[in-house]
Coordinates of C-alpha atoms in Angstrom, one line a residue:
X1 CA -78.2 -47.3 4.3
X2 CA -79.7 -45.2 6.3
X3 CA -83.6 -46.6 7.5
X4 CA -86.0 -43.8 7.0
X5 CA -87.5 -44.8 10.1
X6 CA -86.1 -43.5 12.6
X7 CA -86.8 -40.8 15.1
X8 CA -84.9 -37.9 13.9
X9 CA -87.4 -35.7 11.7
X10 CA -86.3 -34.4 8.3
X11 CA -84.6 -31.8 8.0
X12 CA -85.4 -28.6 5.8
X13 CA -88.9 -27.8 4.6
X14 CA -90.9 -29.8 7.2
X15 CA -90.1 -27.4 10.6
X16 CA -92.8 -26.1 11.9
X17 CA -92.9 -22.3 12.3
X18 CA -93.1 -20.8 15.2
X19 CA -96.4 -18.6 16.2
X20 CA -96.0 -14.6 17.1
X21 CA -94.5 -13.7 20.2
X22 CA -96.8 -11.8 22.3
X23 CA -95.2 -8.6 23.8
X24 CA -95.5 -9.5 27.3
X25 CA -97.3 -7.3 29.1
X26 CA -96.4 -5.8 33.0
X27 CA -98.3 -7.2 35.9
X28 CA -100.3 -4.5 37.8
X29 CA -98.7 -3.1 41.5
X30 CA -100.7 -3.3 44.1
X31 CA -98.1 -0.3 45.9
X32 CA -99.6 3.2 46.1
X33 CA -97.0 5.7 45.3
X34 CA -95.9 7.5 48.0
X35 CA -98.0 10.8 48.7
X36 CA -101.2 9.2 47.5
X37 CA -102.4 7.0 50.8
X38 CA -103.3 9.1 53.8
X39 CA -100.8 6.7 56.2
X40 CA -97.5 6.6 56.0
X41 CA -95.7 3.7 57.8
X42 CA -92.2 3.0 58.9
X43 CA -90.4 0.4 60.8
X44 CA -93.9 -0.4 62.2
X45 CA -95.0 3.2 62.7
X46 CA -97.9 4.7 60.9
X47 CA -98.2 8.2 60.2
X48 CA -100.8 10.7 59.8
X49 CA -98.7 13.0 57.5
X50 CA -95.6 12.8 55.4
X51 CA -94.1 15.8 57.5
X52 CA -93.8 13.6 60.9
X53 CA -93.3 10.4 58.4
X54 CA -89.9 11.9 57.5
X55 CA -89.1 13.2 60.5
X56 CA -88.7 10.3 62.6
X57 CA -87.4 8.3 59.3
X58 CA -84.3 10.2 58.9
X59 CA -84.2 11.2 62.8
X60 CA -84.0 7.1 63.2
X61 CA -81.6 6.9 60.9
X62 CA -79.0 9.7 62.2
X63 CA -79.9 7.9 65.7
X64 CA -78.8 4.8 64.6
X65 CA -75.7 5.8 62.7
X66 CA -74.6 8.2 65.8
X67 CA -74.8 4.8 67.7
X68 CA -72.9 3.0 65.3
X69 CA -70.3 5.3 65.0
X70 CA -69.9 5.5 68.5
X71 CA -69.5 1.8 68.8
X72 CA -66.8 1.9 66.4
X73 CA -64.9 4.6 68.2
X74 CA -65.5 2.7 71.2
X75 CA -63.7 -0.6 69.5
X76 CA -61.3 1.4 68.1
X77 CA -60.1 2.6 71.7
X78 CA -60.4 -0.5 73.3
X79 CA -58.0 -2.1 70.3
X80 CA -55.7 0.7 70.7
X81 CA -55.2 0.1 74.9
X82 CA -54.9 -4.1 74.0
X83 CA -52.3 -3.4 71.2
X84 CA -49.9 -1.0 73.3
X85 CA -50.6 -3.6 76.4
X86 CA -49.0 -6.3 74.3
X87 CA -46.1 -3.9 72.9
X88 CA -45.3 -3.1 76.8
X89 CA -45.3 -7.1 77.6
X90 CA -43.0 -7.9 74.5
X91 CA -40.4 -5.1 75.7

């Protein structure tokens, strides 16, 4: 009834055994950990020591946060003025 020349391999003992899996070795990183390099770089600027690097970085970030807050405050005031104007026109 069944043809033994079919492309399906027989099940059971004839299964190939897999080779032992080799552990994955992490690739070495070319990055230098902070504090071990002579130069520090942030936003395209290079600094000779960590103190100057940190000072610039945190002043830059605080300045950006202050600018964003000022812009949000300005947008909020403009939106309140527009809403008041619309309310006055509808009355």
